[in-house]
Short mmCIF file of C-alpha atoms in Angstrom, two decimals:
data_model
loop_
_atom_site.label_atom_id
_atom_site.label_comp_id
_atom_site.label_asym_id
_atom_site.label_seq_id
_atom_site.Cartn_x
_atom_site.Cartn_y
_atom_site.Cartn_z
CA MET Z 1 146.69 148.81 110.95
CA ALA Z 2 147.80 146.17 113.44
CA ILE Z 3 150.14 143.50 112.10
CA THR Z 4 149.32 139.87 112.83
CA ILE Z 5 152.23 137.41 113.09
CA PHE Z 6 151.18 133.82 112.46
CA ALA Z 7 152.78 130.88 114.26
CA ASP Z 8 154.27 129.39 111.09
CA GLU Z 9 155.47 132.71 109.68
CA GLU Z 10 159.16 133.43 109.03
CA VAL Z 11 159.57 136.86 110.63
CA VAL Z 12 162.19 139.19 109.13
CA VAL Z 13 162.65 142.81 110.25
CA ARG Z 14 165.43 144.60 108.40
CA THR Z 15 165.36 148.20 109.64
CA SER Z 16 164.28 150.34 112.60
CA GLU Z 17 161.46 151.70 110.44
CA GLU Z 18 160.11 148.19 109.90
CA PHE Z 19 160.53 147.58 113.63
CA LYS Z 20 158.15 150.47 114.38
CA ARG Z 21 155.44 148.72 112.35
CA MET Z 22 155.76 145.46 114.26
CA PRO Z 23 153.36 144.46 117.08
CA LYS Z 24 153.99 146.25 120.38
CA ASP Z 25 154.74 142.91 121.99
CA TYR Z 26 157.53 142.26 119.48
CA GLN Z 27 158.98 145.71 120.15
CA LYS Z 28 158.93 145.29 123.92
CA ILE Z 29 160.56 141.86 123.82
CA LEU Z 30 163.35 142.98 121.49
CA ILE Z 31 164.11 146.14 123.44
CA SER Z 32 164.17 144.15 126.69
CA GLN Z 33 166.61 141.64 125.18
CA VAL Z 34 169.00 144.29 123.93
CA MET Z 35 168.74 146.37 127.12
CA ILE Z 36 169.55 143.42 129.39
CA ASN Z 37 172.52 142.42 127.25
CA THR Z 38 173.81 145.98 126.93
CA GLU Z 39 173.63 146.59 130.69
CA GLY Z 40 175.39 143.27 131.20
CA GLU Z 41 178.20 144.27 128.88
CA ILE Z 42 179.03 147.53 130.63
CA SER Z 43 178.81 145.75 133.98
CA GLY Z 44 181.14 143.10 132.58
CA GLY Z 45 183.65 145.81 131.72
CA ASP Z 46 183.49 147.08 135.29
CA ASP Z 47 183.90 143.53 136.59
CA TYR Z 48 187.14 142.96 134.68
CA ALA Z 49 188.56 146.43 135.31
CA ARG Z 50 187.55 146.96 138.93
CA MET Z 51 187.06 143.49 140.38
CA PHE Z 52 189.38 141.04 138.59
CA LEU Z 53 192.31 143.24 137.58
CA PRO Z 54 193.16 144.19 141.21
CA ILE Z 55 193.40 140.50 142.24
CA ALA Z 56 195.33 139.35 139.14
CA PRO Z 57 198.48 137.49 140.28
CA ASN Z 58 200.89 138.97 137.73
CA ALA Z 59 201.32 141.51 134.93
CA GLU Z 60 200.27 139.07 132.22
CA GLU Z 61 196.95 138.39 133.92
CA MET Z 62 196.51 142.11 134.59
CA GLN Z 63 196.87 142.75 130.87
CA VAL Z 64 194.34 140.04 130.02
CA CYS Z 65 191.81 141.56 132.44
CA ALA Z 66 192.36 145.01 130.95
CA GLU Z 67 191.89 143.66 127.43
CA ARG Z 68 188.69 141.87 128.42
CA ALA Z 69 187.38 145.06 130.05
CA ALA Z 70 187.99 147.05 126.86
CA GLU Z 71 186.13 144.46 124.82
CA GLU Z 72 183.16 144.44 127.19
CA TYR Z 73 182.90 148.24 127.02
CA ASP Z 74 183.00 147.98 123.22
CA HIS Z 75 180.17 145.45 123.34
CA TYR Z 76 178.20 147.94 125.42
CA LYS Z 77 178.72 150.57 122.73
CA ILE Z 78 177.47 148.15 120.07
CA GLY Z 79 174.26 147.57 122.01
CA LYS Z 80 173.94 151.28 122.69
CA ARG Z 81 173.97 152.01 118.95
CA VAL Z 82 171.32 149.37 118.23
CA LEU Z 83 169.09 150.78 120.97
CA ALA Z 84 169.63 154.38 119.88
CA ASP Z 85 168.32 153.42 116.46
CA LEU Z 86 165.19 152.16 118.24
CA GLY Z 87 164.80 155.41 120.16
CA VAL Z 88 166.27 154.16 123.45
CA ASP Z 89 169.08 156.09 125.19
CA THR Z 90 171.37 154.11 127.52
CA THR Z 91 173.80 156.94 128.32
CA TYR Z 92 172.68 156.92 131.96
CA MET Z 93 174.36 153.54 132.40
CA GLU Z 94 177.75 155.16 131.84
CA SER Z 95 177.46 157.30 134.97
CA GLN Z 96 176.39 154.43 137.21
CA THR Z 97 178.91 152.86 139.54
CA LEU Z 98 179.27 149.09 139.76
CA GLU Z 99 177.70 149.30 143.22
CA GLU Z 100 174.65 151.08 141.81
CA ARG Z 101 174.33 148.55 139.04
CA ARG Z 102 174.17 145.77 141.62
CA LEU Z 103 170.59 146.89 142.15
CA PHE Z 104 169.80 145.24 138.83
CA ALA Z 105 171.79 142.01 139.16
CA ASP Z 106 172.64 139.21 141.56
CA ASP Z 107 175.28 140.50 143.97
CA ARG Z 108 177.17 137.19 143.89
CA LEU Z 109 178.32 137.84 140.34
CA HIS Z 110 179.77 141.22 141.24
CA THR Z 111 181.49 140.31 144.52
CA CYS Z 112 184.08 137.81 143.32
CA THR Z 113 187.18 137.95 145.50
CA THR Z 114 189.29 134.95 144.45
CA TRP Z 115 191.19 134.01 141.30
CA ALA Z 116 189.21 130.77 141.19
CA GLU Z 117 186.02 132.81 140.95
CA ARG Z 118 187.58 134.80 138.12
CA GLY Z 119 188.15 131.56 136.18
CA ILE Z 120 184.68 130.18 136.91
CA PHE Z 121 183.10 133.54 136.00
CA SER Z 122 184.62 133.48 132.52
CA TYR Z 123 184.54 129.75 131.76
CA PHE Z 124 180.99 129.06 132.94
CA GLY Z 125 179.29 132.43 133.41
CA GLU Z 126 180.21 133.85 130.04
CA ALA Z 127 179.27 130.50 128.46
CA ALA Z 128 175.69 131.12 129.63
CA VAL Z 129 175.72 134.49 127.92
CA LEU Z 130 177.25 133.02 124.75
CA LEU Z 131 174.51 130.41 124.47
CA ILE Z 132 171.90 133.17 124.37
CA LEU Z 133 173.99 135.39 122.10
CA ARG Z 134 174.16 132.60 119.53
CA GLU Z 135 170.37 132.65 119.44
CA PHE Z 136 170.36 136.44 119.07
CA ALA Z 137 172.72 136.05 116.10
CA GLU Z 138 169.78 134.48 114.27
CA SER Z 139 167.29 137.11 115.45
CA SER Z 140 164.48 138.21 113.16
CA TYR Z 141 165.65 141.78 113.84
CA LYS Z 142 168.59 141.85 111.45
CA PRO Z 143 170.49 144.89 112.86
CA TRP Z 144 170.69 143.11 116.24
CA ALA Z 145 171.65 139.78 114.67
CA ASP Z 146 174.47 141.44 112.72
CA ALA Z 147 175.73 143.33 115.79
CA VAL Z 148 175.76 140.23 117.99
CA ARG Z 149 177.99 138.28 115.60
CA THR Z 150 180.81 140.71 116.35
CA ILE Z 151 180.33 140.30 120.10
CA ILE Z 152 180.38 136.50 119.85
CA LEU Z 153 183.93 136.46 118.48
CA ASP Z 154 185.23 138.21 121.61
CA GLU Z 155 183.13 136.17 124.02
CA LYS Z 156 184.69 132.95 122.74
CA ILE Z 157 188.10 134.34 123.69
CA HIS Z 158 186.82 135.34 127.14
CA ILE Z 159 185.63 131.79 127.75
CA ALA Z 160 188.93 130.35 126.53
CA HIS Z 161 190.84 132.47 129.04
CA GLY Z 162 188.50 131.32 131.80
CA ALA Z 163 189.22 127.74 130.80
CA ARG Z 164 192.95 128.41 131.01
CA VAL Z 165 192.64 129.86 134.52
CA CYS Z 166 190.54 126.91 135.70
CA ARG Z 167 192.87 124.29 134.21
CA ASN Z 168 195.94 125.98 135.70
CA LEU Z 169 194.32 125.92 139.14
CA VAL Z 170 193.53 122.22 138.75
CA ALA Z 171 197.17 121.57 137.81
CA GLU Z 172 198.22 123.42 140.98
CA GLY Z 173 196.00 121.17 143.10
CA ARG Z 174 193.49 123.91 143.89
CA THR Z 175 190.37 122.00 142.87
CA ASP Z 176 188.66 122.73 146.18
CA GLU Z 177 188.84 126.47 145.45
CA LEU Z 178 187.29 125.95 142.04
CA GLN Z 179 184.47 123.81 143.46
CA ALA Z 180 183.68 126.45 146.07
CA ALA Z 181 183.63 129.15 143.39
CA LEU Z 182 181.40 127.07 141.12
CA ASP Z 183 178.96 126.25 143.93
CA ARG Z 184 178.66 129.90 144.94
CA LEU Z 185 178.21 131.33 141.44
CA TRP Z 186 176.18 128.57 139.81
CA PRO Z 187 172.73 129.90 140.85
CA THR Z 188 173.64 133.22 139.23
CA PHE Z 189 174.67 131.52 135.99
CA GLU Z 190 171.38 129.66 135.86
CA GLY Z 191 169.59 132.92 136.60
CA VAL Z 192 170.90 134.35 133.32
CA PHE Z 193 168.19 132.35 131.55
CA GLY Z 194 165.30 133.85 133.48
CA SER Z 195 162.20 132.00 134.57
CA PRO Z 196 161.95 128.56 132.90
CA SER Z 197 158.18 129.00 132.63
CA SER Z 198 158.31 132.48 131.11
CA ALA Z 199 155.47 133.14 128.67
CA ARG Z 200 157.47 135.99 127.14
CA SER Z 201 160.25 133.60 126.09
CA LYS Z 202 157.64 131.52 124.23
CA ARG Z 203 156.49 134.62 122.36
CA ALA Z 204 160.12 135.46 121.60
CA VAL Z 205 160.42 132.07 119.90
CA GLN Z 206 157.26 132.73 117.90
CA TYR Z 207 158.66 136.08 116.75
CA ARG Z 208 161.99 134.43 115.88
CA LEU Z 209 163.75 136.62 118.45
CA ARG Z 210 164.90 133.42 120.17
CA LYS Z 211 165.42 129.83 119.06
CA THR Z 212 164.47 128.24 122.39
CA THR Z 213 162.43 129.09 125.46
CA ASN Z 214 164.12 129.95 128.76
CA GLY Z 215 163.57 126.45 130.08
CA GLU Z 216 164.96 124.78 126.96
CA ALA Z 217 168.03 127.02 126.95
CA LEU Z 218 168.67 126.31 130.64
CA GLU Z 219 168.55 122.56 130.10
CA GLN Z 220 170.95 122.89 127.17
CA TYR Z 221 173.32 124.93 129.33
CA ARG Z 222 173.25 122.37 132.14
CA SER Z 223 174.00 119.58 129.66
CA ASP Z 224 176.86 121.48 128.01
CA MET Z 225 178.45 122.55 131.30
CA ALA Z 226 178.25 119.08 132.82
CA GLU Z 227 180.98 117.92 130.44
CA ARG Z 228 183.26 120.83 131.37
CA ILE Z 229 182.65 120.32 135.06
CA ASN Z 230 183.49 116.62 134.85
CA ALA Z 231 186.62 117.31 132.81
CA LEU Z 232 187.92 119.60 135.57
CA GLY Z 233 187.25 116.93 138.20
CA LEU Z 234 184.50 119.00 139.80
CA ASN Z 235 180.99 118.08 140.90
CA MET Z 236 177.86 119.43 139.27
CA PRO Z 237 176.15 121.90 141.64
CA CYS Z 238 172.55 121.30 142.57
CA PRO Z 239 170.10 123.23 140.34
CA ALA Z 240 169.07 126.60 141.73
#
């Protein structure tokens, strides 16, 4: 018997068995959400270990990059467990190289070559991810909501380290480097939110898998980041 979810209904799905009885549309949207995040986490681990660690200016920053990489790989494992419970195997991601994974993401995010880009990546890029993760933490699929709350704690630290890098560069008079990094990476950060007119994001809100649509989340991100950008003495990039 097909389940009908009404617009004013408070959706709560507590187990993978209950998930299997939900509408196919609900199942597809949830799996897509978790898959995208999980792939992003393992790619994030590769970014810190293989892209940022080699350009770190000293041993302290090398250690921070290594710690962030370990946390990102752990986040991947969390998503992998949630997906496995839904019958989805992500093991293939573990044998992909970062270059192969670029087929699924904007190359700009995975070709950072400067320390300014490392700071912008963490301070602004991971803030985009955190905004969405906070919505997932209230997901109607409770196993995913519970798992995400653990990830959020680490992501806040990642953003704080990005802020430190950016502020140190400002203090060193390297604002131009930061502006160039922000301008280059900004379209990718906005791209994290997907198409502003996405019909699927509206259904995700109906199913309580999201709190806002893609367009609403993007506008919130732009508003939040504008304050950080101004505080660093930078200029807001033009929307993508």
